[in-house]
Coordinates of C-alpha atoms in Angstrom, one line a residue:
M1 CA 22.2 -75.2 59.4
P2 CA 18.5 -75.9 59.4
V3 CA 16.4 -73.1 60.9
E4 CA 14.9 -75.4 63.5
T5 CA 18.4 -76.5 64.8
A6 CA 19.7 -73.0 64.9
I7 CA 16.6 -72.0 67.2
I8 CA 17.2 -75.0 69.5
L9 CA 21.0 -74.2 69.9
A10 CA 20.3 -70.7 70.4
G11 CA 17.9 -71.4 73.2
V12 CA 19.9 -73.7 75.4
G13 CA 20.5 -72.4 78.9
V14 CA 20.0 -68.7 78.2
L15 CA 17.0 -68.2 80.6
K16 CA 18.6 -69.6 83.8
K17 CA 20.3 -66.4 84.9
P18 CA 17.3 -63.9 84.0
M19 CA 14.9 -66.6 85.8
E20 CA 17.1 -66.5 89.0
D21 CA 17.1 -62.6 89.0
L22 CA 13.3 -62.6 88.5
L23 CA 12.9 -65.1 91.5
A24 CA 15.1 -62.8 93.7
A25 CA 13.4 -59.6 92.7
G26 CA 9.9 -61.0 92.8
G27 CA 7.6 -60.1 95.7
K28 CA 7.1 -62.7 98.5
G29 CA 3.6 -63.6 97.5
I30 CA 4.5 -64.4 94.0
R31 CA 8.0 -65.9 94.4
G32 CA 6.6 -69.5 95.4
Y33 CA 4.6 -69.4 92.2
F34 CA 7.6 -68.6 90.1
R35 CA 9.6 -71.6 91.7
Q36 CA 6.7 -73.9 91.0
W37 CA 6.5 -72.6 87.4
Q38 CA 10.3 -72.9 86.9
A39 CA 10.1 -76.5 88.3
S40 CA 7.2 -77.5 86.0
I41 CA 8.6 -76.2 82.7
N42 CA 11.5 -76.8 80.5
L43 CA 13.4 -73.3 80.5
D44 CA 15.1 -74.2 77.2
A45 CA 11.8 -74.8 75.5
V46 CA 10.6 -71.5 76.7
A47 CA 13.7 -69.7 75.4
Q48 CA 13.0 -71.5 71.9
R49 CA 9.5 -70.0 72.0
I50 CA 10.9 -66.7 72.4
E51 CA 13.5 -67.4 69.6
Q52 CA 10.6 -67.9 67.3
V53 CA 10.7 -64.1 67.1
G54 CA 13.8 -64.6 64.8
L55 CA 11.9 -66.4 62.3
I56 CA 10.7 -64.0 59.4
T57 CA 9.5 -64.3 55.8
T58 CA 10.8 -61.6 53.6
I59 CA 9.8 -60.8 50.0
A60 CA 12.9 -62.3 48.8
S61 CA 12.2 -65.8 50.3
R62 CA 9.2 -68.1 50.1
Q63 CA 10.4 -69.8 53.4
A64 CA 11.1 -68.5 56.8
S65 CA 14.6 -67.3 57.4
T66 CA 16.3 -66.3 60.7
V67 CA 17.2 -62.8 61.7
D68 CA 20.7 -64.0 61.9
D69 CA 20.6 -64.8 58.1
I70 CA 19.3 -61.6 56.9
Y71 CA 19.9 -58.9 59.3
Y72 CA 22.3 -56.2 57.9
A73 CA 23.5 -53.9 60.8
A74 CA 21.2 -50.8 61.1
H75 CA 23.0 -47.4 61.7
L76 CA 21.0 -45.1 63.9
K77 CA 20.9 -41.3 63.9
Q78 CA 20.4 -39.0 66.8
G79 CA 21.0 -35.4 65.7
K80 CA 24.1 -35.3 63.7
G81 CA 25.5 -38.6 65.4
V82 CA 25.3 -41.9 63.5
R83 CA 26.3 -45.2 65.1
T84 CA 25.5 -48.9 65.0
I85 CA 23.5 -50.1 67.9
N86 CA 24.3 -53.6 69.1
S87 CA 22.2 -53.8 72.2
A88 CA 19.1 -52.1 73.5
D89 CA 21.0 -51.4 76.6
E90 CA 22.6 -48.6 74.7
F91 CA 19.2 -46.7 74.6
F92 CA 18.5 -46.3 78.2
S93 CA 19.4 -44.4 81.3
E94 CA 17.9 -43.3 84.5
R95 CA 16.0 -40.5 82.5
I96 CA 15.2 -42.6 79.3
R97 CA 12.8 -45.6 79.6
L98 CA 11.1 -45.5 76.1
A99 CA 13.2 -45.5 73.0
V100 CA 11.3 -44.8 69.8
I101 CA 12.8 -46.1 66.5
H102 CA 11.7 -44.3 63.4
G103 CA 12.2 -45.5 59.9
T104 CA 10.6 -45.3 56.5
A105 CA 8.9 -48.1 54.7
G106 CA 11.3 -51.0 54.2
Q107 CA 14.0 -49.6 56.4
G108 CA 14.2 -52.8 58.5
K109 CA 12.6 -51.6 61.6
S110 CA 11.0 -54.9 62.5
V111 CA 14.0 -56.9 61.8
F112 CA 16.1 -54.5 63.8
L113 CA 13.8 -54.8 66.8
R114 CA 13.9 -58.6 66.4
Y115 CA 17.6 -58.5 66.3
L116 CA 17.7 -56.7 69.6
C117 CA 15.0 -58.9 71.3
L118 CA 17.1 -62.0 70.4
H119 CA 20.3 -60.1 71.6
D120 CA 18.6 -59.5 75.0
L121 CA 17.6 -63.3 75.2
R122 CA 21.0 -64.6 74.2
Q123 CA 22.9 -62.4 76.7
G124 CA 20.9 -64.0 79.5
K125 CA 20.3 -60.7 81.3
K126 CA 16.7 -59.9 80.5
I127 CA 13.6 -61.8 79.3
P128 CA 12.4 -59.9 76.2
L129 CA 8.7 -59.8 75.2
F130 CA 8.1 -59.0 71.5
I131 CA 4.6 -57.7 70.6
E132 CA 3.3 -56.8 67.2
L133 CA 1.1 -53.8 67.5
R134 CA -0.8 -54.4 64.3
K135 CA -2.6 -57.3 66.1
I136 CA -4.4 -54.7 68.3
D137 CA -8.2 -54.6 67.6
S138 CA -11.4 -54.1 69.6
D139 CA -10.9 -57.4 71.3
N140 CA -7.2 -57.2 71.9
D141 CA -5.5 -54.1 73.3
L142 CA -1.8 -53.9 74.4
L143 CA -2.3 -55.2 78.0
V144 CA -4.4 -58.3 76.5
L145 CA -1.5 -59.0 74.0
I146 CA 1.1 -58.8 76.6
S147 CA -0.9 -61.2 78.8
K148 CA -1.4 -63.7 76.0
H149 CA 2.3 -63.5 75.3
V150 CA 3.2 -64.4 79.0
I151 CA 0.6 -67.1 78.9
S152 CA 2.3 -68.6 75.9
L153 CA 5.5 -69.0 77.8
G154 CA 3.6 -71.4 80.2
F155 CA 2.3 -69.3 83.1
N156 CA -1.1 -70.0 84.6
E157 CA -3.9 -67.8 83.1
N158 CA -5.6 -67.6 86.4
L159 CA -2.5 -65.7 88.0
I160 CA -1.5 -63.9 84.9
E161 CA -2.5 -60.4 86.3
A162 CA -0.2 -60.9 89.5
V163 CA 2.6 -62.4 87.6
I164 CA 2.9 -59.7 85.0
G165 CA 2.7 -57.0 87.7
N166 CA 5.7 -58.7 89.4
M167 CA 7.6 -59.3 86.3
L168 CA 7.5 -55.9 84.8
N169 CA 8.4 -54.2 88.0
T170 CA 11.6 -56.3 88.6
G171 CA 13.6 -54.5 85.7
K172 CA 14.3 -58.1 84.4
I173 CA 11.8 -57.7 81.5
R174 CA 12.1 -55.5 78.5
I175 CA 9.3 -55.0 76.0
Y176 CA 9.5 -54.6 72.3
L177 CA 6.6 -53.0 70.5
D178 CA 6.7 -53.4 66.8
G179 CA 4.8 -51.3 64.3
F180 CA 3.1 -48.2 66.1
D181 CA 2.3 -46.9 62.7
E182 CA 0.3 -50.1 61.8
V183 CA -2.2 -49.4 64.7
K184 CA -5.5 -48.3 63.5
R185 CA -6.0 -44.7 64.3
E186 CA -9.2 -45.4 66.7
Y187 CA -6.9 -47.4 69.0
A188 CA -3.8 -45.2 68.9
L189 CA -4.5 -43.2 71.9
S190 CA -5.6 -46.3 73.9
V191 CA -2.1 -47.8 73.0
R192 CA -0.4 -44.6 74.1
D193 CA -2.2 -44.5 77.4
N194 CA -1.3 -48.3 78.0
I195 CA 2.3 -47.5 77.4
Q196 CA 2.2 -44.6 79.8
M197 CA 0.5 -46.7 82.4
L198 CA 2.8 -49.4 82.4
L199 CA 5.9 -47.1 82.6
N200 CA 4.4 -45.1 85.5
K201 CA 3.4 -48.4 87.3
N202 CA 6.8 -50.1 86.8
Q203 CA 9.6 -47.8 87.3
K204 CA 12.3 -50.3 86.1
L205 CA 10.5 -51.2 82.9
E206 CA 12.1 -50.4 79.7
V207 CA 10.4 -50.3 76.3
V208 CA 11.5 -50.2 72.7
L209 CA 9.0 -49.1 70.1
S210 CA 9.3 -48.9 66.2
S211 CA 7.3 -46.6 64.0
R212 CA 7.2 -44.9 60.7
P213 CA 7.8 -41.2 61.2
G214 CA 4.6 -39.2 60.8
A215 CA 1.1 -38.7 62.2
L216 CA 0.5 -41.7 64.6
S217 CA 3.9 -41.6 66.4
Q218 CA 3.1 -38.0 67.3
Y219 CA 0.6 -39.4 69.8
L220 CA 3.6 -40.4 71.8
I221 CA 4.7 -37.0 72.7
D222 CA 2.9 -36.9 76.1
I223 CA 4.9 -39.9 77.3
G224 CA 7.9 -38.9 79.5
R225 CA 11.4 -40.4 79.5
L226 CA 11.3 -40.7 75.8
Q227 CA 14.2 -40.6 73.3
Q228 CA 13.8 -40.8 69.6
Y229 CA 16.1 -42.3 67.1
E230 CA 16.1 -42.7 63.2
I231 CA 17.4 -45.6 61.1
A232 CA 20.0 -44.0 58.8
P233 CA 19.5 -44.6 55.1
L234 CA 21.7 -47.1 53.4
T235 CA 24.4 -45.5 51.2
D236 CA 26.6 -46.7 48.3
K237 CA 29.2 -47.9 51.0
D238 CA 26.6 -50.4 52.2
Y239 CA 25.4 -52.0 48.9
A240 CA 28.2 -54.7 48.6
G241 CA 27.9 -55.7 52.1
F242 CA 24.1 -55.9 52.0
F243 CA 24.1 -57.9 48.9
D244 CA 26.6 -60.4 50.6
K245 CA 24.3 -60.6 53.5
I246 CA 21.3 -61.6 51.7
G247 CA 23.4 -64.1 49.5
V248 CA 23.5 -62.4 46.1
Q249 CA 26.0 -64.2 43.9
L250 CA 29.3 -62.5 43.1
E251 CA 28.5 -61.9 39.3
T252 CA 25.1 -60.6 40.0
K253 CA 26.4 -58.4 42.7
D254 CA 29.1 -56.9 40.5
R255 CA 26.6 -56.2 37.7
L256 CA 24.2 -54.5 40.1
L257 CA 26.9 -52.4 41.5
V258 CA 27.9 -51.3 38.1
A259 CA 24.2 -50.5 37.1
I260 CA 23.7 -48.5 40.2
H261 CA 26.8 -46.5 39.7
R262 CA 25.7 -45.3 36.1
S263 CA 21.9 -45.0 37.0
N264 CA 20.2 -41.6 37.5
A265 CA 20.2 -39.5 40.7
Q266 CA 16.4 -40.4 41.3
I267 CA 17.0 -44.1 41.3
K268 CA 20.1 -43.7 43.5
R269 CA 17.8 -41.9 46.2
L270 CA 15.4 -44.9 46.1
L271 CA 18.1 -47.4 46.9
S272 CA 18.3 -46.4 50.5
T273 CA 16.5 -49.2 52.2
P274 CA 16.9 -52.9 52.5
L275 CA 13.5 -53.4 50.9
M276 CA 14.4 -51.4 47.7
L277 CA 17.8 -53.2 47.5
T278 CA 16.1 -56.5 47.8
L279 CA 13.3 -55.4 45.1
L280 CA 16.3 -54.3 43.0
V281 CA 18.0 -57.9 43.2
L282 CA 14.7 -59.6 42.4
T283 CA 13.6 -57.4 39.3
C284 CA 17.0 -56.2 37.9
G285 CA 19.4 -58.9 38.9
M286 CA 20.0 -60.1 35.3
H287 CA 19.7 -56.8 33.8
Q288 CA 22.3 -54.3 32.8
D289 CA 20.3 -51.1 33.5
L290 CA 17.9 -50.2 36.2
P291 CA 14.4 -48.7 36.0
D292 CA 13.9 -45.0 36.0
T293 CA 11.1 -44.8 38.8
L294 CA 9.8 -46.4 41.7
P295 CA 6.5 -47.8 40.0
E296 CA 8.6 -49.7 37.6
F297 CA 10.2 -51.9 40.3
Y298 CA 6.7 -52.7 41.7
D299 CA 5.3 -53.1 38.0
S300 CA 7.6 -56.1 37.2
L301 CA 7.3 -57.5 40.8
F302 CA 4.1 -59.3 40.7
N303 CA 4.8 -61.3 37.4
L304 CA 8.2 -62.1 38.4
L305 CA 7.3 -63.5 41.8
S306 CA 4.6 -65.5 40.3
S307 CA 7.0 -67.4 38.0
M308 CA 10.2 -67.1 40.2
H309 CA 10.4 -70.9 41.0
D310 CA 9.2 -71.9 37.4
G311 CA 12.2 -70.2 35.6
T312 CA 14.3 -73.3 36.3
K313 CA 11.8 -75.8 34.9
P314 CA 11.7 -75.4 31.2
G315 CA 8.2 -75.8 29.8
Y316 CA 6.6 -76.0 33.2
V317 CA 3.9 -73.4 34.2
R318 CA 2.7 -73.5 37.7
Q319 CA -1.1 -74.1 38.0
K320 CA -2.7 -71.6 40.2
A321 CA -5.3 -72.3 42.9
T322 CA -7.6 -69.7 41.3
S323 CA -6.8 -70.8 37.6
L324 CA -6.4 -67.2 36.9
G325 CA -3.8 -65.9 34.5
N326 CA -1.1 -63.5 35.9
L327 CA -2.8 -60.3 34.7
E328 CA -6.2 -61.4 36.1
L329 CA -4.7 -62.5 39.4
E330 CA -2.8 -59.0 39.7
A331 CA -5.9 -57.2 38.9
L332 CA -7.7 -59.0 41.7
F333 CA -4.8 -58.4 44.0
R334 CA -4.9 -54.6 43.4
A335 CA -8.6 -54.5 44.1
F336 CA -8.1 -56.7 47.2
S337 CA -5.2 -54.2 48.4
F338 CA -7.6 -51.4 47.9
S339 CA -10.6 -53.0 49.6
S340 CA -8.6 -54.2 52.7
K341 CA -7.0 -50.7 53.1
E342 CA -10.5 -49.1 52.8
L343 CA -12.4 -51.5 55.0
F344 CA -9.9 -52.3 57.8
D345 CA -6.7 -50.1 57.2
R346 CA -4.5 -52.7 58.4
I347 CA -2.2 -55.2 56.7
S348 CA -2.9 -58.4 58.8
L349 CA -6.4 -59.6 58.2
N350 CA -8.3 -62.3 60.3
P351 CA -10.4 -64.8 58.3
I352 CA -13.5 -62.6 58.2
Q353 CA -11.7 -59.6 57.3
F354 CA -10.0 -61.4 54.5
E355 CA -13.3 -62.7 53.3
Q356 CA -14.9 -59.4 53.3
S357 CA -12.0 -57.7 51.4
F358 CA -12.0 -60.5 48.9
Q359 CA -15.7 -60.3 48.2
S360 CA -15.4 -56.5 47.8
A361 CA -12.6 -57.2 45.3
I362 CA -14.7 -59.7 43.4
K363 CA -17.3 -57.2 42.9
L364 CA -14.9 -54.5 41.6
T365 CA -13.2 -56.8 39.2
E366 CA -15.8 -59.5 38.3
A367 CA -13.2 -62.2 38.6
R368 CA -14.3 -65.7 39.1
C369 CA -12.4 -67.8 41.9
T370 CA -12.8 -68.8 45.6
S371 CA -11.5 -67.0 48.5
D372 CA -9.4 -70.1 49.6
G373 CA -7.9 -70.2 46.0
F374 CA -7.0 -66.6 46.2
R375 CA -5.5 -66.9 49.6
A376 CA -3.3 -69.7 48.3
D377 CA -2.1 -67.9 45.3
V378 CA -1.2 -64.8 47.1
T379 CA 0.6 -66.6 49.8
E380 CA 2.1 -69.6 48.3
T381 CA 2.4 -68.6 44.6
V382 CA 3.0 -64.9 44.5
C383 CA 4.0 -64.5 48.2
L384 CA 3.2 -61.0 48.5
M385 CA 1.1 -62.1 51.7
V386 CA 2.0 -64.7 54.3
K387 CA 0.0 -67.0 56.5
E388 CA 0.3 -66.3 60.3
G389 CA -1.9 -68.8 62.0
M390 CA -5.4 -67.9 60.8
D391 CA -4.5 -64.5 59.6
S392 CA -3.1 -63.5 56.3
T393 CA -0.7 -60.6 56.2
F394 CA 1.0 -58.4 53.5
V395 CA 4.7 -59.0 53.5
H396 CA 5.1 -55.3 53.9
K397 CA 2.8 -52.3 54.4
S398 CA 4.3 -50.7 51.2
I399 CA 3.0 -53.5 49.1
Q400 CA -0.6 -52.9 50.2
E401 CA -0.1 -49.1 49.6
Y402 CA 1.3 -49.7 46.2
Y403 CA -1.4 -52.0 44.9
A404 CA -4.1 -49.9 46.5
A405 CA -2.7 -46.9 44.7
S406 CA -2.4 -48.9 41.5
F407 CA -6.0 -49.8 41.6
I408 CA -7.1 -46.1 41.9
H409 CA -4.7 -45.3 39.0
R410 CA -6.4 -47.8 36.7
I411 CA -10.0 -46.6 37.3
Q412 CA -11.2 -45.9 33.8
D413 CA -14.1 -43.8 34.6
D414 CA -12.7 -40.3 35.4
S415 CA -15.8 -39.2 37.5
L416 CA -15.6 -42.3 39.5
A417 CA -11.8 -41.7 40.0
L418 CA -12.6 -38.3 41.3
K419 CA -15.3 -39.4 43.7
V420 CA -12.9 -41.9 45.2
L421 CA -10.2 -39.2 45.6
E422 CA -12.7 -36.8 47.0
S423 CA -13.8 -39.3 49.6
I424 CA -10.0 -39.7 50.5
E425 CA -9.4 -36.0 50.7
N426 CA -12.5 -35.3 52.9
N427 CA -12.2 -38.2 55.2
Y428 CA -9.0 -40.0 55.3
L429 CA -6.3 -37.7 53.7
Y430 CA -3.6 -38.5 56.3
S431 CA -4.3 -42.3 56.4
W432 CA -3.7 -42.3 52.5
L433 CA -0.6 -40.3 52.3
N434 CA 1.5 -42.9 51.1
E435 CA -1.0 -44.2 48.4
L436 CA -1.3 -40.6 47.3
R437 CA 2.6 -40.4 46.8
F438 CA 2.5 -43.5 44.6
L439 CA -0.3 -41.7 42.5
E440 CA 2.0 -38.8 42.2
D441 CA 4.7 -41.2 40.8
F442 CA 2.0 -42.4 38.5
Q443 CA 1.4 -38.9 37.2
N444 CA -2.2 -39.8 37.7
L445 CA -4.3 -37.0 36.3
S446 CA -7.3 -37.5 38.4
Y447 CA -5.1 -37.1 41.5
E448 CA -3.5 -34.0 40.2
K449 CA -6.8 -32.3 39.6
C450 CA -8.5 -33.2 42.8
I451 CA -5.6 -33.0 45.2
G452 CA -2.3 -32.5 43.8
I453 CA -2.8 -28.9 42.1
P454 CA -5.4 -27.5 44.5
H455 CA -3.5 -28.5 47.6
A456 CA -0.3 -27.2 46.2
E457 CA -1.9 -23.9 45.5
V458 CA -3.4 -23.4 48.8
F459 CA -0.1 -24.5 50.7
T460 CA 1.9 -22.1 48.5
E461 CA -0.4 -19.4 49.2
S462 CA -0.6 -19.9 52.9
L463 CA 3.3 -19.8 53.1
C464 CA 4.4 -17.3 50.6
M465 CA 4.6 -13.6 50.1
K466 CA 2.2 -12.0 47.4
G467 CA 3.4 -10.4 44.2
R468 CA 6.6 -12.4 43.7
K469 CA 7.5 -13.9 40.5
H470 CA 9.1 -16.9 42.3
P471 CA 7.4 -18.1 45.3
A472 CA 9.1 -16.8 48.4
V473 CA 8.3 -18.2 52.0
S474 CA 7.1 -15.4 54.4
K475 CA 8.5 -15.9 57.9
I476 CA 5.4 -14.4 59.3
K477 CA 3.2 -16.8 57.5
L478 CA 5.6 -19.7 58.2
R479 CA 5.2 -19.0 61.9
A480 CA 1.5 -18.9 61.6
M481 CA 1.4 -22.1 60.0
I482 CA 3.6 -23.6 62.6
V483 CA 1.1 -22.3 65.2
S484 CA -1.8 -23.8 63.5
L485 CA -0.2 -27.2 63.0
G486 CA 0.6 -27.3 66.6
I487 CA 4.2 -28.6 66.2
Q488 CA 6.0 -29.3 69.3
V489 CA 9.8 -30.1 70.1
S490 CA 11.3 -32.1 72.5
R491 CA 14.8 -30.9 73.7
G492 CA 17.4 -31.3 76.4
K493 CA 16.7 -29.1 79.4
V494 CA 20.4 -28.4 79.8
S495 CA 21.9 -28.9 76.5
K496 CA 19.0 -27.5 74.4
R497 CA 19.6 -30.3 72.1
I498 CA 16.4 -31.2 70.0
T499 CA 15.6 -34.8 70.0
G500 CA 12.2 -35.1 68.5
I501 CA 9.5 -33.2 66.4
Y502 CA 5.8 -33.8 67.1
W503 CA 2.8 -33.1 65.0
R504 CA -0.7 -34.3 65.4
P505 CA -2.7 -34.0 62.1
D506 CA -6.1 -34.4 63.9
S507 CA -5.6 -31.4 66.2
N508 CA -5.0 -29.1 63.3
K509 CA -6.7 -25.7 63.2
V510 CA -6.5 -25.6 59.5
A511 CA -8.0 -27.8 56.7
P512 CA -5.9 -31.0 55.9
N513 CA -3.4 -30.5 53.2
R514 CA -1.2 -33.1 51.3
Y515 CA 2.0 -31.1 51.6
F516 CA 1.8 -30.2 55.3
S517 CA 3.5 -33.7 56.0
D518 CA 6.2 -32.6 53.6
L519 CA 7.0 -29.5 55.5
V520 CA 6.9 -31.4 58.9
Q521 CA 9.3 -34.0 57.6
A522 CA 11.7 -31.3 56.2
I523 CA 11.6 -29.3 59.5
S524 CA 12.2 -32.4 61.4
K525 CA 15.1 -33.6 59.4
D526 CA 16.8 -30.1 59.5
L527 CA 16.2 -29.4 63.2
L528 CA 17.5 -32.8 64.4
S529 CA 20.7 -31.9 62.7
L530 CA 21.0 -28.5 64.1
G531 CA 23.8 -27.4 66.4
K532 CA 26.2 -29.5 68.5
Q533 CA 24.2 -32.7 69.2
G534 CA 26.8 -34.5 71.4
S535 CA 27.2 -38.2 72.0
F536 CA 24.3 -40.7 72.4
Q537 CA 25.2 -41.4 75.9
S538 CA 25.3 -37.7 77.1
G539 CA 21.9 -37.1 75.6
L540 CA 20.5 -40.0 77.7
N541 CA 21.3 -38.0 80.9
D542 CA 19.7 -34.7 80.0
Q543 CA 16.1 -34.3 81.1
L544 CA 13.8 -33.7 78.3
V545 CA 11.2 -31.0 78.0
F546 CA 8.5 -30.1 75.5
V547 CA 8.3 -26.7 73.8
S548 CA 6.0 -25.3 71.2
L549 CA 8.0 -24.9 68.0
S550 CA 6.4 -21.5 67.4
T551 CA 7.9 -20.4 70.5
I552 CA 11.6 -21.5 69.6
F553 CA 10.9 -19.9 66.1
A554 CA 10.3 -16.5 67.8
E555 CA 13.0 -16.6 70.3
E556 CA 16.0 -18.3 68.6
P557 CA 17.2 -16.8 65.4
A558 CA 19.3 -19.8 64.3
V559 CA 16.2 -22.0 64.4
S560 CA 14.1 -19.4 62.6
E561 CA 16.6 -19.2 59.7
K562 CA 16.7 -23.0 59.6
L563 CA 13.1 -23.5 59.5
H564 CA 12.8 -20.7 56.8
A565 CA 15.2 -22.6 54.6
S566 CA 13.6 -25.8 55.1
A567 CA 10.1 -24.3 54.1
Q568 CA 11.6 -22.7 51.1
R569 CA 13.0 -25.9 49.8
V570 CA 9.5 -27.6 50.2
I571 CA 7.9 -24.7 48.4
D572 CA 10.5 -25.0 45.5
R573 CA 9.7 -28.6 45.2
T574 CA 5.9 -28.1 45.5
S575 CA 5.6 -25.2 43.1
S576 CA 7.8 -27.1 40.6
S577 CA 5.7 -30.2 41.0
A578 CA 2.5 -28.2 40.6
L579 CA 3.8 -26.5 37.4
R580 CA 4.4 -30.0 35.9
M581 CA 0.9 -31.2 37.0
K582 CA -0.7 -28.3 35.4
E583 CA 1.1 -28.7 32.0
R584 CA 0.0 -32.3 32.1
S585 CA -3.6 -31.2 32.7
E586 CA -3.5 -28.8 29.8
R587 CA -2.2 -31.4 27.4
K588 CA -4.9 -34.1 28.5
G589 CA -7.1 -35.2 25.5
K590 CA -4.9 -33.3 22.9
S591 CA -3.3 -35.2 20.0
L592 CA 0.3 -34.7 19.1
L593 CA -0.9 -32.8 16.1
D594 CA -2.8 -30.4 18.1
L595 CA 0.2 -29.9 20.3
M596 CA 2.4 -29.3 17.2
K597 CA -0.1 -26.9 15.7
A598 CA -0.1 -24.9 19.1
G599 CA 3.6 -24.9 19.0
S600 CA 3.7 -23.5 15.6
K601 CA 1.3 -20.6 16.4
D602 CA 3.7 -19.8 19.4
L603 CA 6.8 -19.7 17.2
A604 CA 4.9 -17.7 14.6
Q605 CA 4.0 -15.1 17.4

């Protein structure tokens, strides 16, 4: 069924009941206006506008698909419990009015929120408002975006403030906020304050928010009536069903399942998100074996996408708008990804931001092409970006992160590479963590010299007892680090069940360190699985309180032991990684003959 037909059929009649409820619940002063609006507009047309949320362009498709076509049911974790959520109604109770959905890159957070939003619409109980937080800037805060969304439904702009106030306070509206991690750090507190204000002012309002786990989401700690959930990783039991959902042919599916089964453990750990499984299909669908590392997936991606539609046309080579070869275009795209990250730290760029990023990339690469040509190639030929009105957007945040890291990795001048990394270390460390992790995968020597090795040594020294042959975490030092990091915990007042871990990097009393985030993530994962977690619904009725993790560490031995074990695992990984980095540093510049001579001397001794 064509996408447009599916949207029209889905929209028919679904807003009649929620609009009647809205009229009944609205204040006397605004009820007449609601009736006039309802009489002057086609409700089915409004529903179809909301249904546009279900149109999405993925890395696997050059044309918009519907959420119904691509959504593979997400499993949510809360403590030890894992279940499938079919409706946002399951998140909320009298005590919970903000549901925060955490998920790593490519785990399908946005698709999940869109699915829930459309479910609300089609059930005909609530009117859902879907807001993309990445669009927040100096001219558009959260309240402005909500106003613009409501105006797009046909409400009079002059009465919008009164309309929104009445709508949100009826309990017939549910707001979906997608991508809190994509908000620029300078606007994060403002967004948090806007959410808090909306919840305080509208006692029946319910909000669902998605974010990557990590620094920015910790700003939400001060908001009451909050419950956190985590999208569970995909497992081998999901692979066949996911491949079926995205339309993989039977022969290719069987080949991939066999290849996954015999792949190494590192690759199996990578295949835990819809994005990685989709990349697997794109890059390895015709191969008998899988790549060994994450960068190998991305390395083959650009060239494959640039020729994806040409492979079925013998002898045909698609002419690019830039007239650049694949290698030249990829080099320019790497520089563009780095420039857009450095200049604006956002994945959706308006025309001015796109042009500035492009001009910076041109200077870095000395490529010759026009901005319009480049935009056409990356959105229509390679399709790693998409056009959204006047804006141009990376199809996924990890695409920008990978190619920005790849640009740094390919800097030939070691002194220049070190200057770039020193700037990141001193000014933007926590904003560039994912790029730094890619540089670790690349085994980039400049990164290892500037950040990897020294940060690992400081981190290990800050946590471990002195004089040990193998690094051993000191409980005294661990508690001191927890205090200095300011980690807090949300837990049930009655059940004592831990529901969330909160950490604000910008409030640290210690110098930023690349490995703090690894420790916090390990602690979060282990604490959320500690003890009897109970059912989803029982947790909704238990009042949340916020407690310093250092207090729990001191007073509860079970938690103390769990944290100590978490920290030791992180230290073991970090010290092992640091040892490999040091070995690579020592080998730098030495020929094979030099290494063999050194080995012969060692054997002689």
